[in-house]
Amino acid sequence: MYGRSDRSAGAEWWRTVDRWLLVAFLALIGFGMVLSFAASPNVAERIGLDSFHFVKRHAVFLLPTIAVMIAVSFLDERQVRRLALVVLAGSIVFMVMALFFGVEIKGSRRWVSILGFQLQPSEFMKPAFVVICAWMFAERQRRPDIPGNLFAGILFIAIVGLLVAQPDLGQTILLAGTWGAMFFMAGMSWLWIAVLGGIGAVGLVFAYYALPHVAGRIDRFLTGEGDTFQVDMGREAIVRGGWFGQGPGEGTVKRVLPDSHTDFIFSVLGEEYGIILCMVLVAVFAFIVLHGLKRSFGETDHFRRFAVSGLVILIGFQSMINISVNLQLMPAKGMTLPFVSYGGSSMIAVALTAGFLLALTRKRPESRAGKVRFHSSMEGGLEAAE
C-alpha cells in the first residue's frame, strides 16, 4: 500500500497501527450495518416512519464514525491525554446541563439537544474518563509523592454522582467495574478491594430501595413476574433461530421487539443468522479484549498499559452486559452493543474509544530503538564473555 521509502503521515500510520485491532473494529461496524437492515425497519414502521429511516440514519453516521476512529488513531499519547481531558470536561458540563435542561426519556435525564441533534454526554465521558484515570494511576506509579490514586478516586466519585442523579445505574456499574479493574492493576491492596466491594454492595442495595425502576427490573428478573415481554421475546428470538437462523429477513419475533435495533439487536442476529454467527460476533469482542490486554501487558510505559487495559475492559464489559441481557442472564438494562446497535452518540463515542486504542497501541519509534539497544547490549555482553 505504501513504499518503504514513503515517510508521509499516512504511510507511517499504516506501518505502525495495530492492523488486527483495526480489522476487528471494521468488522463490528460491518456487523452493525448489516443488522440495521434486519432489525430497524419494523421499529420504524411501528412508529409511523419510513421503513428504512433508521437504516439511512445509521448509514449517515458511518462516515463520521470511521473518520473519528481513524483521525484519533493518528495522535501520539500526549495528544490523546489532551483530547481526553477536553472531552471529559465537556462531557461533565453537558451531563450537568442534562440534569436541568435535558430531555427526559423513560424517567431519566441523560440527553441534551444541540442544534436539533440528541446527544448523550455520558457515552463520550466513558473513554475520556478511562484515559484520564490511567494517566493519574501512571503518575502515581512514576512518582509516589503524587496522589494520583486519590485524584482518580475523587474523579470517579464525582462522575458516579452525576450518573446516579440522571439516574443511570447501568452506566454506573459499567464505569465502576472498569475503574475497579484499572485500580487493581495499579496495585490496589486487598484491604481496598474489600472496602470498595462493600461500598458497591451497599450502593446496589440502596439503589434497589431508592429507585423503583431498579427494584422492578431486579424483581422481574428474579421472579419472572410482571412485564417481562421484551426480555422474553429477546430470548425467544435466539431460540427460534437455532444454530443457522431463519435466514435474512425471515425473522418473526423481531417484529414485536420494541428495541430490536438498539438493546436487543443481538437477539435479531440470533433469530435470522443463528447461534453460530452470534458466536462469531462474541469472538470478535473477545479478540479485541484479549489482544488489547496482551498488548498492554507487554508495555513498559505505565500510562499506555493502564489506558489500553481500561479501554478494552470498557468495550468488553459493555458488550457482555448487552449480550447477557439478551440471553436473560441479567436484569434488563438499556445498554448498546458497541459499533453494532443503532445510535449516533453511541457509535461516535465507541469510535473515540477505538481511536484511543489504536493510537496507544501503535508501534513507537522509542520502542523499536529500545529493542535495538537491548539486542546490541546482549551481543556486546556475549562478545565480552567469549
Short mmCIF file of N, CA, C and O in Angstrom, two decimals, residues 72-166:
data_model
loop_
_atom_site.label_atom_id
_atom_site.label_comp_id
_atom_site.label_asym_id
_atom_site.label_seq_id
_atom_site.Cartn_x
_atom_site.Cartn_y
_atom_site.Cartn_z
N VAL A 72 -8.41 10.02 15.31
CA VAL A 72 -7.89 9.93 16.67
C VAL A 72 -6.70 8.98 16.73
O VAL A 72 -5.76 9.18 17.51
N SER A 73 -6.71 7.95 15.89
CA SER A 73 -5.61 6.96 15.91
C SER A 73 -4.28 7.56 15.44
O SER A 73 -3.23 6.95 15.64
N PHE A 74 -4.31 8.73 14.81
CA PHE A 74 -3.07 9.40 14.38
C PHE A 74 -2.37 10.12 15.54
O PHE A 74 -1.21 10.51 15.40
N LEU A 75 -3.05 10.30 16.68
CA LEU A 75 -2.50 11.10 17.77
C LEU A 75 -1.39 10.36 18.51
O LEU A 75 -1.40 9.12 18.59
N ASP A 76 -0.47 11.11 19.08
CA ASP A 76 0.51 10.50 19.99
C ASP A 76 -0.09 10.50 21.39
O ASP A 76 -1.17 11.04 21.63
N GLU A 77 0.60 9.90 22.35
CA GLU A 77 -0.01 9.71 23.66
C GLU A 77 -0.26 11.03 24.40
O GLU A 77 -1.24 11.16 25.14
N ARG A 78 0.60 12.02 24.18
CA ARG A 78 0.35 13.32 24.81
C ARG A 78 -0.91 13.97 24.24
O ARG A 78 -1.73 14.53 24.98
N GLN A 79 -1.09 13.88 22.93
CA GLN A 79 -2.30 14.42 22.30
C GLN A 79 -3.55 13.64 22.73
O GLN A 79 -4.62 14.23 22.87
N VAL A 80 -3.39 12.34 22.94
CA VAL A 80 -4.52 11.53 23.44
C VAL A 80 -4.96 12.04 24.80
O VAL A 80 -6.16 12.20 25.06
N ARG A 81 -4.00 12.30 25.68
CA ARG A 81 -4.36 12.80 27.01
C ARG A 81 -5.04 14.16 26.93
O ARG A 81 -6.02 14.42 27.65
N ARG A 82 -4.53 15.04 26.07
CA ARG A 82 -5.13 16.37 25.95
C ARG A 82 -6.55 16.29 25.41
O ARG A 82 -7.46 16.96 25.92
N LEU A 83 -6.74 15.48 24.37
CA LEU A 83 -8.09 15.32 23.82
C LEU A 83 -9.03 14.72 24.86
O LEU A 83 -10.18 15.17 25.00
N ALA A 84 -8.55 13.71 25.59
CA ALA A 84 -9.38 13.08 26.62
C ALA A 84 -9.78 14.09 27.70
O ALA A 84 -10.92 14.08 28.17
N LEU A 85 -8.86 14.97 28.07
CA LEU A 85 -9.17 15.97 29.09
C LEU A 85 -10.24 16.93 28.60
O LEU A 85 -11.17 17.27 29.34
N VAL A 86 -10.13 17.37 27.34
CA VAL A 86 -11.13 18.27 26.77
C VAL A 86 -12.49 17.57 26.68
O VAL A 86 -13.53 18.15 27.06
N VAL A 87 -12.51 16.32 26.20
CA VAL A 87 -13.77 15.58 26.07
C VAL A 87 -14.39 15.33 27.44
O VAL A 87 -15.61 15.47 27.62
N LEU A 88 -13.57 14.98 28.43
CA LEU A 88 -14.09 14.72 29.77
C LEU A 88 -14.70 15.99 30.37
O LEU A 88 -15.80 15.95 30.94
N ALA A 89 -14.00 17.11 30.25
CA ALA A 89 -14.52 18.37 30.80
C ALA A 89 -15.82 18.76 30.12
O ALA A 89 -16.81 19.14 30.78
N GLY A 90 -15.86 18.64 28.77
CA GLY A 90 -17.09 18.96 28.05
C GLY A 90 -18.23 18.03 28.42
O GLY A 90 -19.39 18.46 28.57
N SER A 91 -17.93 16.75 28.58
CA SER A 91 -18.96 15.77 28.93
C SER A 91 -19.56 16.06 30.30
O SER A 91 -20.77 15.98 30.49
N ILE A 92 -18.70 16.42 31.26
CA ILE A 92 -19.20 16.73 32.60
C ILE A 92 -20.11 17.94 32.57
O ILE A 92 -21.18 17.96 33.20
N VAL A 93 -19.72 18.96 31.81
CA VAL A 93 -20.55 20.16 31.69
C VAL A 93 -21.93 19.80 31.10
O VAL A 93 -22.97 20.21 31.63
N PHE A 94 -21.93 19.01 30.04
CA PHE A 94 -23.20 18.65 29.40
C PHE A 94 -24.01 17.69 30.27
O PHE A 94 -25.24 17.70 30.22
N MET A 95 -23.34 16.83 31.06
CA MET A 95 -24.09 15.96 31.97
C MET A 95 -24.81 16.77 33.05
O MET A 95 -25.94 16.46 33.43
N VAL A 96 -24.15 17.82 33.53
CA VAL A 96 -24.79 18.71 34.50
C VAL A 96 -25.96 19.44 33.84
O VAL A 96 -27.06 19.58 34.42
N MET A 97 -25.75 19.91 32.61
CA MET A 97 -26.83 20.60 31.89
C MET A 97 -28.01 19.66 31.66
O MET A 97 -29.18 20.08 31.74
N ALA A 98 -27.74 18.39 31.40
CA ALA A 98 -28.81 17.43 31.14
C ALA A 98 -29.72 17.27 32.34
O ALA A 98 -30.93 17.04 32.19
N LEU A 99 -29.16 17.41 33.55
CA LEU A 99 -29.97 17.27 34.77
C LEU A 99 -31.02 18.38 34.88
O LEU A 99 -32.09 18.18 35.46
N PHE A 100 -30.71 19.56 34.33
CA PHE A 100 -31.61 20.70 34.47
C PHE A 100 -32.37 21.03 33.19
O PHE A 100 -33.54 21.45 33.25
N PHE A 101 -31.73 20.85 32.05
CA PHE A 101 -32.36 21.24 30.79
C PHE A 101 -32.50 20.09 29.79
O PHE A 101 -32.92 20.30 28.66
N GLY A 102 -32.11 18.89 30.22
CA GLY A 102 -32.09 17.75 29.30
C GLY A 102 -33.47 17.22 28.96
O GLY A 102 -34.48 17.56 29.58
N VAL A 103 -33.48 16.36 27.94
CA VAL A 103 -34.71 15.71 27.50
C VAL A 103 -34.96 14.51 28.40
O VAL A 103 -34.09 13.64 28.55
N GLU A 104 -36.15 14.43 29.01
CA GLU A 104 -36.47 13.31 29.88
C GLU A 104 -37.05 12.16 29.06
O GLU A 104 -38.06 12.32 28.36
N ILE A 105 -36.41 11.00 29.11
CA ILE A 105 -36.85 9.81 28.40
C ILE A 105 -36.91 8.65 29.39
O ILE A 105 -35.91 8.31 30.02
N LYS A 106 -38.11 8.08 29.54
CA LYS A 106 -38.34 6.95 30.45
C LYS A 106 -37.86 7.27 31.87
O LYS A 106 -37.25 6.45 32.56
N GLY A 107 -38.12 8.50 32.32
CA GLY A 107 -37.81 8.88 33.68
C GLY A 107 -36.38 9.30 33.94
O GLY A 107 -36.03 9.61 35.08
N SER A 108 -35.53 9.34 32.92
CA SER A 108 -34.13 9.71 33.11
C SER A 108 -33.78 10.91 32.25
O SER A 108 -34.28 11.06 31.13
N ARG A 109 -32.90 11.74 32.77
CA ARG A 109 -32.41 12.90 32.01
C ARG A 109 -30.95 12.66 31.62
O ARG A 109 -30.03 12.99 32.37
N ARG A 110 -30.76 12.05 30.48
CA ARG A 110 -29.42 11.70 30.01
C ARG A 110 -29.06 12.40 28.71
O ARG A 110 -27.92 12.29 28.26
N TRP A 111 -30.01 13.07 28.10
CA TRP A 111 -29.81 13.61 26.76
C TRP A 111 -29.90 15.13 26.75
O TRP A 111 -30.68 15.72 27.49
N VAL A 112 -29.08 15.73 25.91
CA VAL A 112 -29.19 17.17 25.66
C VAL A 112 -29.37 17.36 24.15
O VAL A 112 -28.87 16.58 23.34
N SER A 113 -30.11 18.40 23.80
CA SER A 113 -30.36 18.69 22.39
C SER A 113 -29.45 19.83 21.94
O SER A 113 -29.47 20.92 22.51
N ILE A 114 -28.62 19.54 20.93
CA ILE A 114 -27.69 20.53 20.39
C ILE A 114 -27.91 20.64 18.89
O ILE A 114 -27.68 19.69 18.14
N LEU A 115 -28.43 21.80 18.47
CA LEU A 115 -28.70 22.05 17.05
C LEU A 115 -29.59 20.96 16.45
O LEU A 115 -29.38 20.50 15.32
N GLY A 116 -30.56 20.53 17.24
CA GLY A 116 -31.50 19.51 16.76
C GLY A 116 -31.00 18.09 16.87
O GLY A 116 -31.72 17.15 16.52
N PHE A 117 -29.77 17.92 17.35
CA PHE A 117 -29.20 16.58 17.47
C PHE A 117 -29.22 16.16 18.93
O PHE A 117 -28.76 16.90 19.81
N GLN A 118 -29.76 14.96 19.21
CA GLN A 118 -29.83 14.45 20.57
C GLN A 118 -28.50 13.80 20.94
O GLN A 118 -28.05 12.86 20.30
N LEU A 119 -27.86 14.33 21.99
CA LEU A 119 -26.54 13.87 22.39
C LEU A 119 -26.60 13.31 23.81
O LEU A 119 -27.21 13.89 24.70
N GLN A 120 -25.97 12.14 24.02
CA GLN A 120 -25.86 11.56 25.35
C GLN A 120 -24.43 11.74 25.85
O GLN A 120 -23.54 10.98 25.50
N PRO A 121 -24.19 12.76 26.68
CA PRO A 121 -22.81 13.09 27.08
C PRO A 121 -22.09 11.97 27.80
O PRO A 121 -20.87 11.85 27.68
N SER A 122 -22.82 11.14 28.55
CA SER A 122 -22.16 10.08 29.32
C SER A 122 -21.46 9.07 28.42
O SER A 122 -20.49 8.42 28.84
N GLU A 123 -21.91 8.92 27.17
CA GLU A 123 -21.25 8.00 26.24
C GLU A 123 -19.83 8.48 25.92
O GLU A 123 -18.90 7.69 25.83
N PHE A 124 -19.67 9.78 25.75
CA PHE A 124 -18.35 10.34 25.42
C PHE A 124 -17.48 10.44 26.67
O PHE A 124 -16.25 10.43 26.57
N MET A 125 -18.13 10.55 27.82
CA MET A 125 -17.38 10.65 29.07
C MET A 125 -16.58 9.39 29.35
O MET A 125 -15.45 9.45 29.86
N LYS A 126 -17.12 8.20 28.99
CA LYS A 126 -16.52 6.93 29.40
C LYS A 126 -15.08 6.74 28.90
O LYS A 126 -14.17 6.50 29.72
N PRO A 127 -14.80 6.82 27.59
CA PRO A 127 -13.41 6.62 27.17
C PRO A 127 -12.47 7.72 27.68
O PRO A 127 -11.32 7.43 28.03
N ALA A 128 -12.97 8.95 27.75
CA ALA A 128 -12.14 10.04 28.25
C ALA A 128 -11.81 9.83 29.74
O ALA A 128 -10.67 10.05 30.17
N PHE A 129 -12.79 9.38 30.49
CA PHE A 129 -12.59 9.08 31.92
C PHE A 129 -11.53 8.00 32.10
O PHE A 129 -10.65 8.11 32.97
N VAL A 130 -11.59 6.95 31.29
CA VAL A 130 -10.61 5.86 31.39
C VAL A 130 -9.20 6.38 31.12
O VAL A 130 -8.26 6.05 31.85
N VAL A 131 -9.04 7.18 30.08
CA VAL A 131 -7.71 7.69 29.72
C VAL A 131 -7.16 8.60 30.83
O VAL A 131 -5.98 8.49 31.21
N ILE A 132 -7.99 9.48 31.37
CA ILE A 132 -7.52 10.40 32.41
C ILE A 132 -7.19 9.64 33.69
O ILE A 132 -6.17 9.93 34.35
N CYS A 133 -8.01 8.66 34.06
CA CYS A 133 -7.70 7.85 35.25
C CYS A 133 -6.41 7.06 35.04
O CYS A 133 -5.60 6.91 35.97
N ALA A 134 -6.21 6.55 33.82
CA ALA A 134 -4.96 5.83 33.52
C ALA A 134 -3.76 6.74 33.71
O ALA A 134 -2.72 6.32 34.24
N TRP A 135 -3.89 7.99 33.29
CA TRP A 135 -2.81 8.96 33.45
C TRP A 135 -2.54 9.21 34.94
O TRP A 135 -1.38 9.25 35.37
N MET A 136 -3.61 9.33 35.75
CA MET A 136 -3.44 9.56 37.19
C MET A 136 -2.78 8.37 37.86
O MET A 136 -1.87 8.52 38.69
N PHE A 137 -3.23 7.16 37.53
CA PHE A 137 -2.62 5.96 38.10
C PHE A 137 -1.14 5.86 37.69
O PHE A 137 -0.29 5.45 38.49
N ALA A 138 -0.85 6.21 36.44
CA ALA A 138 0.52 6.13 35.94
C ALA A 138 1.42 7.13 36.65
O ALA A 138 2.59 6.83 36.96
N GLU A 139 0.91 8.34 36.90
CA GLU A 139 1.71 9.34 37.61
C GLU A 139 2.03 8.88 39.03
O GLU A 139 3.12 9.13 39.55
N ARG A 140 1.06 8.19 39.64
CA ARG A 140 1.31 7.64 40.99
C ARG A 140 2.41 6.58 40.95
O ARG A 140 3.24 6.49 41.87
N GLN A 141 2.44 5.77 39.88
CA GLN A 141 3.49 4.76 39.74
C GLN A 141 4.85 5.41 39.47
O GLN A 141 5.88 4.94 39.96
N ARG A 142 4.83 6.50 38.69
CA ARG A 142 6.09 7.16 38.31
C ARG A 142 6.67 7.95 39.47
O ARG A 142 7.88 7.93 39.70
N ARG A 143 5.77 8.65 40.20
CA ARG A 143 6.21 9.46 41.34
C ARG A 143 5.28 9.20 42.52
O ARG A 143 4.17 9.75 42.57
N PRO A 144 5.69 8.37 43.46
CA PRO A 144 4.83 8.01 44.60
C PRO A 144 4.35 9.20 45.42
O PRO A 144 3.35 9.09 46.14
N ASP A 145 5.06 10.35 45.33
CA ASP A 145 4.64 11.51 46.11
C ASP A 145 3.42 12.21 45.50
O ASP A 145 2.80 13.07 46.14
N ILE A 146 3.05 11.85 44.26
CA ILE A 146 1.86 12.42 43.62
C ILE A 146 0.65 11.57 43.97
O ILE A 146 0.64 10.36 43.69
N PRO A 147 -0.40 12.13 44.57
CA PRO A 147 -1.58 11.34 44.98
C PRO A 147 -2.50 11.03 43.79
O PRO A 147 -3.69 11.39 43.80
N GLY A 148 -1.96 10.38 42.77
CA GLY A 148 -2.74 10.10 41.57
C GLY A 148 -3.93 9.21 41.85
O GLY A 148 -5.02 9.42 41.32
N ASN A 149 -3.73 8.19 42.71
CA ASN A 149 -4.84 7.29 43.03
C ASN A 149 -5.97 8.04 43.72
O ASN A 149 -7.16 7.78 43.48
N LEU A 150 -5.61 8.97 44.60
CA LEU A 150 -6.62 9.76 45.31
C LEU A 150 -7.41 10.63 44.33
O LEU A 150 -8.65 10.69 44.39
N PHE A 151 -6.70 11.28 43.39
CA PHE A 151 -7.37 12.11 42.40
C PHE A 151 -8.30 11.27 41.51
O PHE A 151 -9.40 11.70 41.17
N ALA A 152 -7.84 10.08 41.14
CA ALA A 152 -8.68 9.19 40.33
C ALA A 152 -9.92 8.79 41.10
O ALA A 152 -11.02 8.69 40.53
N GLY A 153 -9.78 8.56 42.40
CA GLY A 153 -10.93 8.21 43.23
C GLY A 153 -11.93 9.35 43.34
O GLY A 153 -13.15 9.14 43.27
N ILE A 154 -11.42 10.56 43.52
CA ILE A 154 -12.30 11.74 43.61
C ILE A 154 -13.05 11.93 42.30
O ILE A 154 -14.27 12.21 42.29
N LEU A 155 -12.34 11.79 41.18
CA LEU A 155 -12.98 11.93 39.87
C LEU A 155 -14.06 10.86 39.68
O LEU A 155 -15.16 11.15 39.19
N PHE A 156 -13.76 9.64 40.10
CA PHE A 156 -14.73 8.54 39.99
C PHE A 156 -15.99 8.84 40.79
O PHE A 156 -17.11 8.67 40.30
N ILE A 157 -15.83 9.31 42.01
CA ILE A 157 -16.99 9.63 42.86
C ILE A 157 -17.83 10.74 42.23
O ILE A 157 -19.07 10.68 42.23
N ALA A 158 -17.18 11.75 41.66
CA ALA A 158 -17.91 12.86 41.03
C ALA A 158 -18.72 12.38 39.83
O ALA A 158 -19.89 12.74 39.67
N ILE A 159 -18.10 11.52 39.00
CA ILE A 159 -18.80 11.01 37.81
C ILE A 159 -19.96 10.11 38.22
O ILE A 159 -21.06 10.20 37.65
N VAL A 160 -19.73 9.24 39.19
CA VAL A 160 -20.80 8.35 39.66
C VAL A 160 -21.96 9.17 40.22
O VAL A 160 -23.13 8.83 40.01
N GLY A 161 -21.65 10.25 40.92
CA GLY A 161 -22.72 11.11 41.44
C GLY A 161 -23.60 11.66 40.32
O GLY A 161 -24.84 11.69 40.44
N LEU A 162 -22.98 12.08 39.22
CA LEU A 162 -23.75 12.59 38.08
C LEU A 162 -24.59 11.48 37.43
O LEU A 162 -25.74 11.71 37.04
N LEU A 163 -24.02 10.29 37.31
CA LEU A 163 -24.76 9.18 36.70
C LEU A 163 -25.95 8.75 37.56
O LEU A 163 -27.03 8.47 37.04
N VAL A 164 -25.75 8.70 38.87
CA VAL A 164 -26.85 8.32 39.77
C VAL A 164 -27.94 9.38 39.75
O VAL A 164 -29.14 9.06 39.84
N ALA A 165 -27.56 10.65 39.59
CA ALA A 165 -28.56 11.72 39.56
C ALA A 165 -29.43 11.65 38.32
O ALA A 165 -30.56 12.16 38.33
N GLN A 166 -28.97 11.02 37.24
CA GLN A 166 -29.75 11.03 35.99
C GLN A 166 -31.09 10.28 36.09
O GLN A 166 -32.07 10.82 35.53
#
